mmCIF file of C-alpha atoms in Angstrom:
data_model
loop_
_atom_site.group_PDB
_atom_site.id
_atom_site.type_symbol
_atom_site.label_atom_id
_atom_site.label_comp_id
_atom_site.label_asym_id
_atom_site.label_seq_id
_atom_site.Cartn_x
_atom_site.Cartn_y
_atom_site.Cartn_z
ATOM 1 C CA UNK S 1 241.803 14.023 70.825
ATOM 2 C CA UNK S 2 238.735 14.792 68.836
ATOM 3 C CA UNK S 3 237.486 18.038 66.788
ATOM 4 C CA UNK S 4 235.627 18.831 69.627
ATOM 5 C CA UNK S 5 238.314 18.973 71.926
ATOM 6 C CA UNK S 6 240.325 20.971 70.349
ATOM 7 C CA UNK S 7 236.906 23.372 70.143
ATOM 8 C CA UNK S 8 236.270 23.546 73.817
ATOM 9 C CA UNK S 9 240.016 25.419 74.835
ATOM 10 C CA UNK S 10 239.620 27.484 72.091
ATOM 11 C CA UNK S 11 236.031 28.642 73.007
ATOM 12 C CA UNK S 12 236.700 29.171 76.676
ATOM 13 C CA UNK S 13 240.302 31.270 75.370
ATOM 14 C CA UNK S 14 238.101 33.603 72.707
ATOM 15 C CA UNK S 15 235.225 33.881 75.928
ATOM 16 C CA UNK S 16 238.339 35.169 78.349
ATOM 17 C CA UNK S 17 239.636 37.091 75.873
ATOM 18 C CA UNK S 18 236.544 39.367 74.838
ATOM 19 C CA UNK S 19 235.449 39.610 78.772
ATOM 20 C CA UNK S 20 239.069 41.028 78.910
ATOM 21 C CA UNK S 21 238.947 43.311 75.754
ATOM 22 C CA UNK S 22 236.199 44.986 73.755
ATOM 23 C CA UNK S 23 235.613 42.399 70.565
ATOM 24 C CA UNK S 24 236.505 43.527 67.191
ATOM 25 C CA UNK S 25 234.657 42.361 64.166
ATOM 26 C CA UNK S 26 236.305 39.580 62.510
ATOM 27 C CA UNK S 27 237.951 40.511 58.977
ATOM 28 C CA UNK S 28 236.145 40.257 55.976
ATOM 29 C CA UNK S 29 237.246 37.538 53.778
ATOM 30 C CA UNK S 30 239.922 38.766 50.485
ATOM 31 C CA UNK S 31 237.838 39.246 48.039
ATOM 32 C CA UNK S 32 241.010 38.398 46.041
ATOM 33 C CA UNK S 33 241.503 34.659 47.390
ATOM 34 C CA UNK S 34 237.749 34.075 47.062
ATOM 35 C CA UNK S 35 237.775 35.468 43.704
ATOM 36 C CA UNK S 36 241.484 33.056 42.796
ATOM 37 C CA UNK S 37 239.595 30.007 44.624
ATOM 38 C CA UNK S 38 236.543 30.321 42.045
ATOM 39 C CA UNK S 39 238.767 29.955 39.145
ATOM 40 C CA UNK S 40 240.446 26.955 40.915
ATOM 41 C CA UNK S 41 237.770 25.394 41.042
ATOM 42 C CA UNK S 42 236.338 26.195 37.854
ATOM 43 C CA UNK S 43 240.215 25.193 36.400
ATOM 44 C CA UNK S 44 239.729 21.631 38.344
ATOM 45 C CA UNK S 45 236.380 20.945 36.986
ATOM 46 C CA UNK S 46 237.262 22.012 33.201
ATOM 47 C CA UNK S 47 240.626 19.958 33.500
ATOM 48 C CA UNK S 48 238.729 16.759 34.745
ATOM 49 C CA UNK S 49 235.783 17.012 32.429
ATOM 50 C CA UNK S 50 238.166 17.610 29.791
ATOM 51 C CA UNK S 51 240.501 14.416 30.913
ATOM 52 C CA UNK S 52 236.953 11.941 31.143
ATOM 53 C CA UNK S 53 236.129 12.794 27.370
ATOM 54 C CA UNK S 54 239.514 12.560 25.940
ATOM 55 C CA UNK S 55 239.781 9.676 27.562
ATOM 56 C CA UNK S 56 236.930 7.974 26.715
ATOM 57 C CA UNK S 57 237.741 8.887 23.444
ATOM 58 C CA UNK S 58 241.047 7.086 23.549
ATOM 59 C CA UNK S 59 239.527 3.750 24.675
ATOM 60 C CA UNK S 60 236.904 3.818 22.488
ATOM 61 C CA UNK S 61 238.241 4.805 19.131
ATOM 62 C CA UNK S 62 238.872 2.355 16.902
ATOM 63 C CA UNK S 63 241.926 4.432 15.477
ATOM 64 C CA UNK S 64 243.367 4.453 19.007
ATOM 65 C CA UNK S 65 243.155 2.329 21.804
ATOM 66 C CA UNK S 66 240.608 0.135 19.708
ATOM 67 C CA UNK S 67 238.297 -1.067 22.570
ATOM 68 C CA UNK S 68 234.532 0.067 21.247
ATOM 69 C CA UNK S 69 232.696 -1.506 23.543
ATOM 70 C CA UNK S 70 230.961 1.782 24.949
ATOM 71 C CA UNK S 71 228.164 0.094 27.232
ATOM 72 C CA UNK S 72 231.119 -2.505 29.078
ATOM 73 C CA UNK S 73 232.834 0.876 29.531
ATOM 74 C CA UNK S 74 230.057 2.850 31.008
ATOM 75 C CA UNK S 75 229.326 -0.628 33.004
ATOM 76 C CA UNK S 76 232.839 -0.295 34.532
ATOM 77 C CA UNK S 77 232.455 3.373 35.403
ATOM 78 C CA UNK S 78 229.305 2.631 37.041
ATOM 79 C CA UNK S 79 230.125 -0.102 39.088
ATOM 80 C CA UNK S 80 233.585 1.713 40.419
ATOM 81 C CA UNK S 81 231.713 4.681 41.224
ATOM 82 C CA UNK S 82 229.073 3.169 42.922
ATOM 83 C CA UNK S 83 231.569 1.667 45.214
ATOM 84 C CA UNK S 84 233.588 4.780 46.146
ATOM 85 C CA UNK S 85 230.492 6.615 46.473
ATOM 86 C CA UNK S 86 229.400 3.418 49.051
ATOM 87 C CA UNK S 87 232.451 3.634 51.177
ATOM 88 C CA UNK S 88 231.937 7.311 51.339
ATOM 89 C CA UNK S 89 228.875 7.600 52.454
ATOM 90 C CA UNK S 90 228.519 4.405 54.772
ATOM 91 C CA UNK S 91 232.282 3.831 55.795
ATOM 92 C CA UNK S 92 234.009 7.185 55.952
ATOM 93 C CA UNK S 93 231.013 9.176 56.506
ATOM 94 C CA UNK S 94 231.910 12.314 54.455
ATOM 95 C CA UNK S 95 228.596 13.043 53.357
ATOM 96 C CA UNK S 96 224.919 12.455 54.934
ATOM 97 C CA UNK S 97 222.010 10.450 53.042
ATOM 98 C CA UNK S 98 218.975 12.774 53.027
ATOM 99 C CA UNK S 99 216.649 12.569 55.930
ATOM 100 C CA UNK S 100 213.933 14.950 54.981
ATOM 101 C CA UNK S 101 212.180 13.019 53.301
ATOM 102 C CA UNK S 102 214.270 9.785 54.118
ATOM 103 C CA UNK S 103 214.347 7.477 50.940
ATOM 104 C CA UNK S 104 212.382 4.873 51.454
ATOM 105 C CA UNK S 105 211.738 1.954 49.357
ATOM 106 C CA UNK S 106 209.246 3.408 47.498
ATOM 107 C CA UNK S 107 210.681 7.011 47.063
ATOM 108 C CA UNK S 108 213.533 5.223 45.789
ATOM 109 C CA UNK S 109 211.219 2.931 42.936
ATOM 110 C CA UNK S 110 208.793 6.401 41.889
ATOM 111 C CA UNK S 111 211.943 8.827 41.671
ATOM 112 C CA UNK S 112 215.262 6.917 41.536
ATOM 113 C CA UNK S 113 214.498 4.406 39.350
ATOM 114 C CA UNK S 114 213.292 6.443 36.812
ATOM 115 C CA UNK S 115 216.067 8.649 36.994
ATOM 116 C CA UNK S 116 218.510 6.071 36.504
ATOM 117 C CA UNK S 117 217.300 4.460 33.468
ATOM 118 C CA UNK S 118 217.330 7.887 31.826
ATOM 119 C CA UNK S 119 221.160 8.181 32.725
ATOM 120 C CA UNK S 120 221.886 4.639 31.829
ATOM 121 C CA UNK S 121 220.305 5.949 28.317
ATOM 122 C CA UNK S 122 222.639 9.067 28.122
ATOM 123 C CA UNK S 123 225.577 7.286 29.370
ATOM 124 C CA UNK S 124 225.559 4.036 26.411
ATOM 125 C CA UNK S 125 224.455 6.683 23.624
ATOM 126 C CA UNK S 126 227.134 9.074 24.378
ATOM 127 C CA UNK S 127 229.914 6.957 24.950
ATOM 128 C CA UNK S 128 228.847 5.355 21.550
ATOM 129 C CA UNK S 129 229.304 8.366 19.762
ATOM 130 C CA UNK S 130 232.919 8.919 20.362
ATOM 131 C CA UNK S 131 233.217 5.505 18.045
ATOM 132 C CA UNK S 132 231.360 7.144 15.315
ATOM 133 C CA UNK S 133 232.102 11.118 15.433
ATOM 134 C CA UNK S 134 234.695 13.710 16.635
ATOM 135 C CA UNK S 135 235.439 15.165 19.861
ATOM 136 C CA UNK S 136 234.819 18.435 17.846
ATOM 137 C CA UNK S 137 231.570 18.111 16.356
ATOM 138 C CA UNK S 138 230.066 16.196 19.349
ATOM 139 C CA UNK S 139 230.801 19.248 21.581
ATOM 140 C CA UNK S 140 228.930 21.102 18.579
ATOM 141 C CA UNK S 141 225.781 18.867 19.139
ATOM 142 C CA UNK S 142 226.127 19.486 22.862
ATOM 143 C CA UNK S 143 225.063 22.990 22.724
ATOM 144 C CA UNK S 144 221.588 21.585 22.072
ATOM 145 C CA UNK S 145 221.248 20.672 25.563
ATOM 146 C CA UNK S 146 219.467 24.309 26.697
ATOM 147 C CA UNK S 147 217.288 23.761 23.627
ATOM 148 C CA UNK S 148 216.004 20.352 24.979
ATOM 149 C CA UNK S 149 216.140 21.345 28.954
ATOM 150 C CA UNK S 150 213.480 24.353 28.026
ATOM 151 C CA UNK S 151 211.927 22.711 25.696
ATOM 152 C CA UNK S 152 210.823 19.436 27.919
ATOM 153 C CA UNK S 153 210.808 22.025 30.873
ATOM 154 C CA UNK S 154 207.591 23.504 28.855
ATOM 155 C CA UNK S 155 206.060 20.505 28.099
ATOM 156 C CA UNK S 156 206.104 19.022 31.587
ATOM 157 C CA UNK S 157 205.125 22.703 33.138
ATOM 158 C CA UNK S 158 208.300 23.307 35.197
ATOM 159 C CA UNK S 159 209.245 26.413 33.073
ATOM 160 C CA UNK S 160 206.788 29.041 31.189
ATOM 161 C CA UNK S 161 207.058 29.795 27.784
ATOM 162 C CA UNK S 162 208.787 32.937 26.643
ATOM 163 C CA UNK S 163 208.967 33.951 22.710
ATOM 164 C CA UNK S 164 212.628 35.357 23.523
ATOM 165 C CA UNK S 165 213.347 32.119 24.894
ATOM 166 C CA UNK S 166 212.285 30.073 22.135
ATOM 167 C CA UNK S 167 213.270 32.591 19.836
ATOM 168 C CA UNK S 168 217.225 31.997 21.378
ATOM 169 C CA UNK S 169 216.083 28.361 21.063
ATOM 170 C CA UNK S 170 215.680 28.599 17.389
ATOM 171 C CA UNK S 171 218.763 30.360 17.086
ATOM 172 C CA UNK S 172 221.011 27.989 18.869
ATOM 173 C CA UNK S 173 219.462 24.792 16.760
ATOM 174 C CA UNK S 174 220.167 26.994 13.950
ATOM 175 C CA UNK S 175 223.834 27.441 14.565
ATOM 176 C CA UNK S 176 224.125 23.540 15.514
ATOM 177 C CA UNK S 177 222.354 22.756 11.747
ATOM 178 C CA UNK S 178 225.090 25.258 10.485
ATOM 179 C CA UNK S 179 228.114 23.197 12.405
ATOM 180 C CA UNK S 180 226.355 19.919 10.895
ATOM 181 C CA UNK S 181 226.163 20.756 7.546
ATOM 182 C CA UNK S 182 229.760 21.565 7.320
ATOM 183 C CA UNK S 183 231.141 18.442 9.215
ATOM 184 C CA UNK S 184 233.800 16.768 6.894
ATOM 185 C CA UNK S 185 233.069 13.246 9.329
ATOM 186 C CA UNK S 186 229.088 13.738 9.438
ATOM 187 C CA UNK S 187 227.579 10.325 10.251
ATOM 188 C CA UNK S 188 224.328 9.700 10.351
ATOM 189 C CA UNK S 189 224.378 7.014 13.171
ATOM 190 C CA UNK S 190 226.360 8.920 15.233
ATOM 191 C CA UNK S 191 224.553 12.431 15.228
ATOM 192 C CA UNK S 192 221.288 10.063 16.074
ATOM 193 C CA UNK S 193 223.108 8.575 19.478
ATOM 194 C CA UNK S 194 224.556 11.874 20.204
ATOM 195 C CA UNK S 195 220.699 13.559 20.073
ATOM 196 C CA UNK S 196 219.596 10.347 21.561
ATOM 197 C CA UNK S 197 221.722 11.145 24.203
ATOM 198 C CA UNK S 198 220.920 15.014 24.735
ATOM 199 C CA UNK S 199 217.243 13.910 24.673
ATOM 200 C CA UNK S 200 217.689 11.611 27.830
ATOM 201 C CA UNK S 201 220.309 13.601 29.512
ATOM 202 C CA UNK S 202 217.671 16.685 29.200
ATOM 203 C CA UNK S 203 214.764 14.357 30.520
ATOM 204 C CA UNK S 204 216.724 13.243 33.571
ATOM 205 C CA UNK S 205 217.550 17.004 34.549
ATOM 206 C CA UNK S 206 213.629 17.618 34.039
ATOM 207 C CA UNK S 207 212.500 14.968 35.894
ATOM 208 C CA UNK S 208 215.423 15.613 38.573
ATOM 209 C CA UNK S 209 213.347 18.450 39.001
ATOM 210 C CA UNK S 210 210.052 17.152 39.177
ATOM 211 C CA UNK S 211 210.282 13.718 41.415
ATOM 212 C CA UNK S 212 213.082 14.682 43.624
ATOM 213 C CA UNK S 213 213.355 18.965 43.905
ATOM 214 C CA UNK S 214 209.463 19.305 44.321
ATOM 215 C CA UNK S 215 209.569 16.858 46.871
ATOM 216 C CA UNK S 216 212.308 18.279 48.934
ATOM 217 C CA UNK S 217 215.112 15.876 48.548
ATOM 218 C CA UNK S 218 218.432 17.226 47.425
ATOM 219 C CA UNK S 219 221.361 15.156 46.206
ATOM 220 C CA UNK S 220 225.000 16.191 45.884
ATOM 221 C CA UNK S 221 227.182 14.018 43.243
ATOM 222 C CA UNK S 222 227.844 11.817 45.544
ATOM 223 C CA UNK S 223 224.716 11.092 47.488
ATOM 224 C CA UNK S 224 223.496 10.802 43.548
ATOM 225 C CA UNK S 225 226.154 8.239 42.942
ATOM 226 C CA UNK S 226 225.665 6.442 45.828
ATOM 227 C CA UNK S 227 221.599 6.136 44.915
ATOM 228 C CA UNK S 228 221.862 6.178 41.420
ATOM 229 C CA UNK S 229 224.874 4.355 40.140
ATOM 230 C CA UNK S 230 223.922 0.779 41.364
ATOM 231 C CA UNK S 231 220.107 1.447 39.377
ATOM 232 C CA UNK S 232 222.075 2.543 36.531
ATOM 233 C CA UNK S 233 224.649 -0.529 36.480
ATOM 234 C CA UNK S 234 221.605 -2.563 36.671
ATOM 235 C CA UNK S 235 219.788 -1.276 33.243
ATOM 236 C CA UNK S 236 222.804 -1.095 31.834
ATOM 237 C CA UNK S 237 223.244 -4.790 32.046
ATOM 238 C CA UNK S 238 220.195 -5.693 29.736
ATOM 239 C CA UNK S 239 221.830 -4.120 26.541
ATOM 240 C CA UNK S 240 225.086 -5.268 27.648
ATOM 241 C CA UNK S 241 223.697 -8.650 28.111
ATOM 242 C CA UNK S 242 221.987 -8.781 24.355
ATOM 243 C CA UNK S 243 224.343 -6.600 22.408
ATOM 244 C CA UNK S 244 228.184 -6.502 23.855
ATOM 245 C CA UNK S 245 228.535 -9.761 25.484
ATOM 246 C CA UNK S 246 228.351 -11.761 22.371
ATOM 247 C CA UNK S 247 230.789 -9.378 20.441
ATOM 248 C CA UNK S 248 233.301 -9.563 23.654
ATOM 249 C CA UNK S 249 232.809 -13.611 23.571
ATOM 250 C CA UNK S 250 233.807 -13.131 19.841
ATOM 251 C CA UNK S 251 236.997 -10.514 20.490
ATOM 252 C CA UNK S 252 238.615 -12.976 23.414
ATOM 253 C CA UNK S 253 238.240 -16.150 21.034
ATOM 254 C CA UNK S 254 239.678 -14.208 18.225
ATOM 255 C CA UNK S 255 242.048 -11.575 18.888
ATOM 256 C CA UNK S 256 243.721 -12.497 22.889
ATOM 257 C CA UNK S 257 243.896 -9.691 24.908
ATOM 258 C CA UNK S 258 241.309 -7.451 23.040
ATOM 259 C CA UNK S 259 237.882 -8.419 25.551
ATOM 260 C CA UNK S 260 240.123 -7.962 28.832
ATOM 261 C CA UNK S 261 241.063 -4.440 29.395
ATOM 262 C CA UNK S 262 243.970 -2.940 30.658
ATOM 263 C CA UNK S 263 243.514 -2.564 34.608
ATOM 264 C CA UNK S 264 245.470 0.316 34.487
ATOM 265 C CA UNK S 265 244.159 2.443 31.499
ATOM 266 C CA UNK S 266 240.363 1.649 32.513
ATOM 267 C CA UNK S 267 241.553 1.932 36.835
ATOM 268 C CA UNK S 268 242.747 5.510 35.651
ATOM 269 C CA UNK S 269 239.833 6.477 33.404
ATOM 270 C CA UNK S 270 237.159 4.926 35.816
ATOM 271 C CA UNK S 271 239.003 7.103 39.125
ATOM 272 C CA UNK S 272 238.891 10.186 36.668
ATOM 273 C CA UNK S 273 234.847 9.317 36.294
ATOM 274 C CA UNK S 274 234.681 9.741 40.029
ATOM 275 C CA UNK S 275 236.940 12.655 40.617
ATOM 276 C CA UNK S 276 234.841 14.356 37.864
ATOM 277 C CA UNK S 277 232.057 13.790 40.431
ATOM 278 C CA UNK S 278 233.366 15.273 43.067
ATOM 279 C CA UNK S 279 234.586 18.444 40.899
ATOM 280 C CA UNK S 280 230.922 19.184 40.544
ATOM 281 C CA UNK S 281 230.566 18.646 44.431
ATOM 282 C CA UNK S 282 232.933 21.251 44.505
ATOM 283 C CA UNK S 283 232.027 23.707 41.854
ATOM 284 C CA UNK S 284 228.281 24.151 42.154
ATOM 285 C CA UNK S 285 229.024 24.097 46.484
ATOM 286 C CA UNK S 286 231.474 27.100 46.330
ATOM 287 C CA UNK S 287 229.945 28.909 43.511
ATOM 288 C CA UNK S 288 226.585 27.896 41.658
ATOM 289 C CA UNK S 289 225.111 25.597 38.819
ATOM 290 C CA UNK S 290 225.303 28.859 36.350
ATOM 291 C CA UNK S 291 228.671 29.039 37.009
ATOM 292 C CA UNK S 292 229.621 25.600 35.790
ATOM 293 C CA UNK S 293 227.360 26.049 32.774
ATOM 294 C CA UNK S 294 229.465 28.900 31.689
ATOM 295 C CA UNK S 295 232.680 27.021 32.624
ATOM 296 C CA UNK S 296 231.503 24.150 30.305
ATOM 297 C CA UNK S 297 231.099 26.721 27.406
ATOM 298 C CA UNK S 298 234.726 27.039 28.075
ATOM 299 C CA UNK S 299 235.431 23.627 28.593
ATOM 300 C CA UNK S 300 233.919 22.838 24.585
ATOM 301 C CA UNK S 301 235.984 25.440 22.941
ATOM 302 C CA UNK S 302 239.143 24.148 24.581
ATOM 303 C CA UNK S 303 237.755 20.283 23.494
ATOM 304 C CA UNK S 304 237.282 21.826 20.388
ATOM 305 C CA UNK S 305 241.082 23.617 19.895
ATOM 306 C CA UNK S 306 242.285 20.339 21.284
ATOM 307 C CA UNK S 307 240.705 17.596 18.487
ATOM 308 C CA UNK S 308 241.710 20.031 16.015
ATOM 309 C CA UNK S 309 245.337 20.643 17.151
ATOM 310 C CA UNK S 310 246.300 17.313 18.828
ATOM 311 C CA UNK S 311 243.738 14.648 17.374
ATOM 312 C CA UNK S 312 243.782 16.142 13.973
ATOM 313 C CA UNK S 313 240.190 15.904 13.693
ATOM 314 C CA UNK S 314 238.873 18.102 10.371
ATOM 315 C CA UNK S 315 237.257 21.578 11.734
ATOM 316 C CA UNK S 316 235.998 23.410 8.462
ATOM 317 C CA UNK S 317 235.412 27.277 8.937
ATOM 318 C CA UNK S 318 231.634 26.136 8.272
ATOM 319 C CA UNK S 319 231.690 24.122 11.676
ATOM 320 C CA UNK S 320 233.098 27.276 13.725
ATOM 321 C CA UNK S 321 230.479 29.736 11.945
ATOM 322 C CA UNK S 322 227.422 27.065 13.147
ATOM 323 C CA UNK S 323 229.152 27.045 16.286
ATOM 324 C CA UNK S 324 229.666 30.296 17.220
ATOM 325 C CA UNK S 325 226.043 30.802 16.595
ATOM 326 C CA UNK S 326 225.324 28.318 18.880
ATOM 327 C CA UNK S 327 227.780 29.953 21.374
ATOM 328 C CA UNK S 328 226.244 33.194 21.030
ATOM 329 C CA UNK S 329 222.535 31.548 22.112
ATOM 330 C CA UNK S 330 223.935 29.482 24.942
ATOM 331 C CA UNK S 331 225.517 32.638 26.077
ATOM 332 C CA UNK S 332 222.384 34.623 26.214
ATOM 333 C CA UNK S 333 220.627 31.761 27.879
ATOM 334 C CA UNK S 334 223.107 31.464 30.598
ATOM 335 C CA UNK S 335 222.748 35.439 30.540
ATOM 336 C CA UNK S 336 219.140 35.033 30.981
ATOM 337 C CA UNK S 337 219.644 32.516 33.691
ATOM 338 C CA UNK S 338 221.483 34.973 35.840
ATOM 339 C CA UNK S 339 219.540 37.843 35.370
ATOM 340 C CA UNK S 340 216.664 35.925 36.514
ATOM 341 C CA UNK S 341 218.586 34.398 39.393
ATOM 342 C CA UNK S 342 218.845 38.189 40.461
ATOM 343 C CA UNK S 343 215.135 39.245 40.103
ATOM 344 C CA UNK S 344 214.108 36.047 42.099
ATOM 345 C CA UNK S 345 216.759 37.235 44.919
ATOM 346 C CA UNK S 346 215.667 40.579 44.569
ATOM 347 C CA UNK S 347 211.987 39.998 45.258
ATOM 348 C CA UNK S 348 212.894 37.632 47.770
ATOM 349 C CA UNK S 349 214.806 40.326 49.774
ATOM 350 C CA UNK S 350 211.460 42.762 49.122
ATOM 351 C CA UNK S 351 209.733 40.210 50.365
ATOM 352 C CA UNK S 352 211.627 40.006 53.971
ATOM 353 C CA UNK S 353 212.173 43.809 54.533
ATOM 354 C CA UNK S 354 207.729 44.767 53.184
ATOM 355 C CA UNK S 355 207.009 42.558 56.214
ATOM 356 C CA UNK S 356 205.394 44.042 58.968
ATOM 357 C CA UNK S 357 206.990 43.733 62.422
ATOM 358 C CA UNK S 358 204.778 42.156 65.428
ATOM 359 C CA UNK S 359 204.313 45.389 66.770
ATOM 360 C CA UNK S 360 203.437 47.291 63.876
ATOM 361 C CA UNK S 361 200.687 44.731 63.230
ATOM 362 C CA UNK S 362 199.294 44.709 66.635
ATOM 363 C CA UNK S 363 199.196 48.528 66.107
ATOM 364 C CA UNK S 364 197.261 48.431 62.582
ATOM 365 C CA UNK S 365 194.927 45.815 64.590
ATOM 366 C CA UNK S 366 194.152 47.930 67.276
ATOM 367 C CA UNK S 367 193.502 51.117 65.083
ATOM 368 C CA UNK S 368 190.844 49.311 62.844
ATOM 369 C CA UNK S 369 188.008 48.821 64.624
ATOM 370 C CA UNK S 370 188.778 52.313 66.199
ATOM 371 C CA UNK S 371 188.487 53.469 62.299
ATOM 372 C CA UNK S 372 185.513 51.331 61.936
ATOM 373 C CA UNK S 373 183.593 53.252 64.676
ATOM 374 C CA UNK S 374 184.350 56.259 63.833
ATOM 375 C CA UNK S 375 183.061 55.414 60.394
ATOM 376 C CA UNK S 376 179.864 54.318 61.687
ATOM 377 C CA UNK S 377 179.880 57.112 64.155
ATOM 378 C CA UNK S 378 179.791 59.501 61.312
ATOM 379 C CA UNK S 379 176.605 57.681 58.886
ATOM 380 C CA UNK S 380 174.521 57.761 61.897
#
């Protein structure tokens, strides 16, 4: 018996039942249990994003699990996702492809495409970084990303520019500089993938904007996987091709075992990739995009506690001061966000009560050329 069979009984009982008695307003949802399922799903997210990095980390160290080959790695993640994401949408069915506007061929080469080189770019430089610096300070050059959002958002015309905003700018790249300059582990490669990495993660969320948003089309994570993960596999194999298949060649012939990874450890971290996915789904569905950028402010002081305690990573007091600064800016700009989230929802509910009703127009219709006349009545 299907969902709608179960529906039908139901509806006819509820339609006997309130010709029988007067109906009574159903209950308002508990503000308590909506209130505890927000921080569940915050406390999911947070746990999974937290999980992906430290694992990553793990693999990719050469102190730990010793397997730096970032780009096969991101390769893997790709191609597993793309495939759960697949069966999802064309097996199981839990989620639609967009039909307004349907992607078509070339929707999918101007938008897609475009979109997917940028996060093959973001995926390889990040992942490299882990080899190179700590957990710590990379969450430290993460709070750039506002900085490089607004920044690109200006220069491409989605967003206007405000001298508080790039005043809070300033301050946050300030506080970053600060965290730098008192890394004990500063490398010089590193910090350059890491801001390699910010700069294309910031482009894609720009151009998300532009190419898909403006157009109408909205993705979920997985509808984004589904699209977006086979484009990225694909660029992903040019570098992989030139600059990781020759060093894995090189591993397998001299150290056994090194080139082929564990099918557990990378089955594990690759599933964790996905679920991370679907955490997003979740979080921005049953609450709202500002709400996981706060959660991820959370999310990199826990990181941070966590490579200092556990990893033993080096955090000076001069990395928490430039950090804190940062943390102060990111928190006004998520501040910011909301406040302007509530003017825009403000005007828009101005908007729907200031207009007129049918009849009240008809009305001021009919009385102007009455006023008209008169008007004319009286210069004569």
């Amino acid at each position: 018996m299907g969902a709608g069979d179960d529906a039908a009984p139901a509806k006819a009982a509820m339609e006997v039942s309130s010709s029988s008695t007067s109906a009574s307003p159903a209950p308002p949802p508990s503000v308590l249990r909506s209130v505890l399922l927000s921080y569940a799903y915050v406390g999911i997210w947070i746990s999974l994003s937290f999980s992906v990095i430290v694992y990553n980390k793990y693999i990719l160290d050469p102190k730990m699990y010793g397997w730096p080959f970032p780009i096969s790695l991101t390769m893997i993640h790709m191609a597993f996702c793309a495939t759960l994401a697949a069966a999802l949408v064309r097996v199981l069915r839990v989620v639609d492809v967009p039909a307004s506007p349907p992607m078509t061929p070339r929707l999918y080469a101007a938008s897609v495409v475009p979109i997917g080189a940028l996060y093959a770019l973001s995926l390889w430089f990040s992942n490299s970084a882990y080899i190179y610096l700590s957990v710590s300070f990379i969450q430290m050059l993460k709070a750039l990303m506002p900085v490089a959002v607004y920044s690109l958002a200006v220069a491409f015309r989605t967003d206007s520019f405000r001298r508080a905003s790039m005043l809070n700018m300033l301050g946050i790249s300030a506080g970053v500089a600060v965290a730098a300059y008192g890394e004990a582990r500063f490398d010089a490669f590193g910090v350059a993938l890491q801001l390699a990495a910010v700069a294309a993660e910031a482009t894609r969320l720009v151009l998300i904007q532009i190419l898909l948003t403006s157009r109408g089309m909205s993705l979920n994570p997985i509808t984004s996987l589904y699209y977006i993960a086979p484009c990225c596999l694909l660029f992903l194999a040019v570098p992989w091709y030139a600059v990781e298949l020759p060093r894995l060649r090189a591993a397998a012939a001299s150290a056994a075992g090194l080139a082929r990874p564990d099918v557990f450890v990378f089955g594990t971290n690759s599933l964790c990739a996905f679920a991370l996915n679907l955490a997003v789904f979740l979080l921005v569905g049953k609450t709202s995009a500002l709400t996981m950028n706060v959660a991820g402010v959370v999310k990199d002081w826990l990181l941070i506690a966590f490579s200092w305690t556990v990893i033993k990573d080096t955090v000076t007091p001069v990395n928490l001061v430039g950090y804190g600064i940062a943390f102060l800016g990111v928190a006004y700009y998520n501040h910011a966000k909301l406040q302007g989230l509530k003017a825009k929802e403000a005007e828009r509910k101005a908007a729907a009560t200031a207009v007129p009703k049918p009849d009240d127009a008809e009305a001021a219709t009919r009385l102007l050329p009455e006023k008209d006349g008169g008007d004319g009545d009286r210069k004569n």
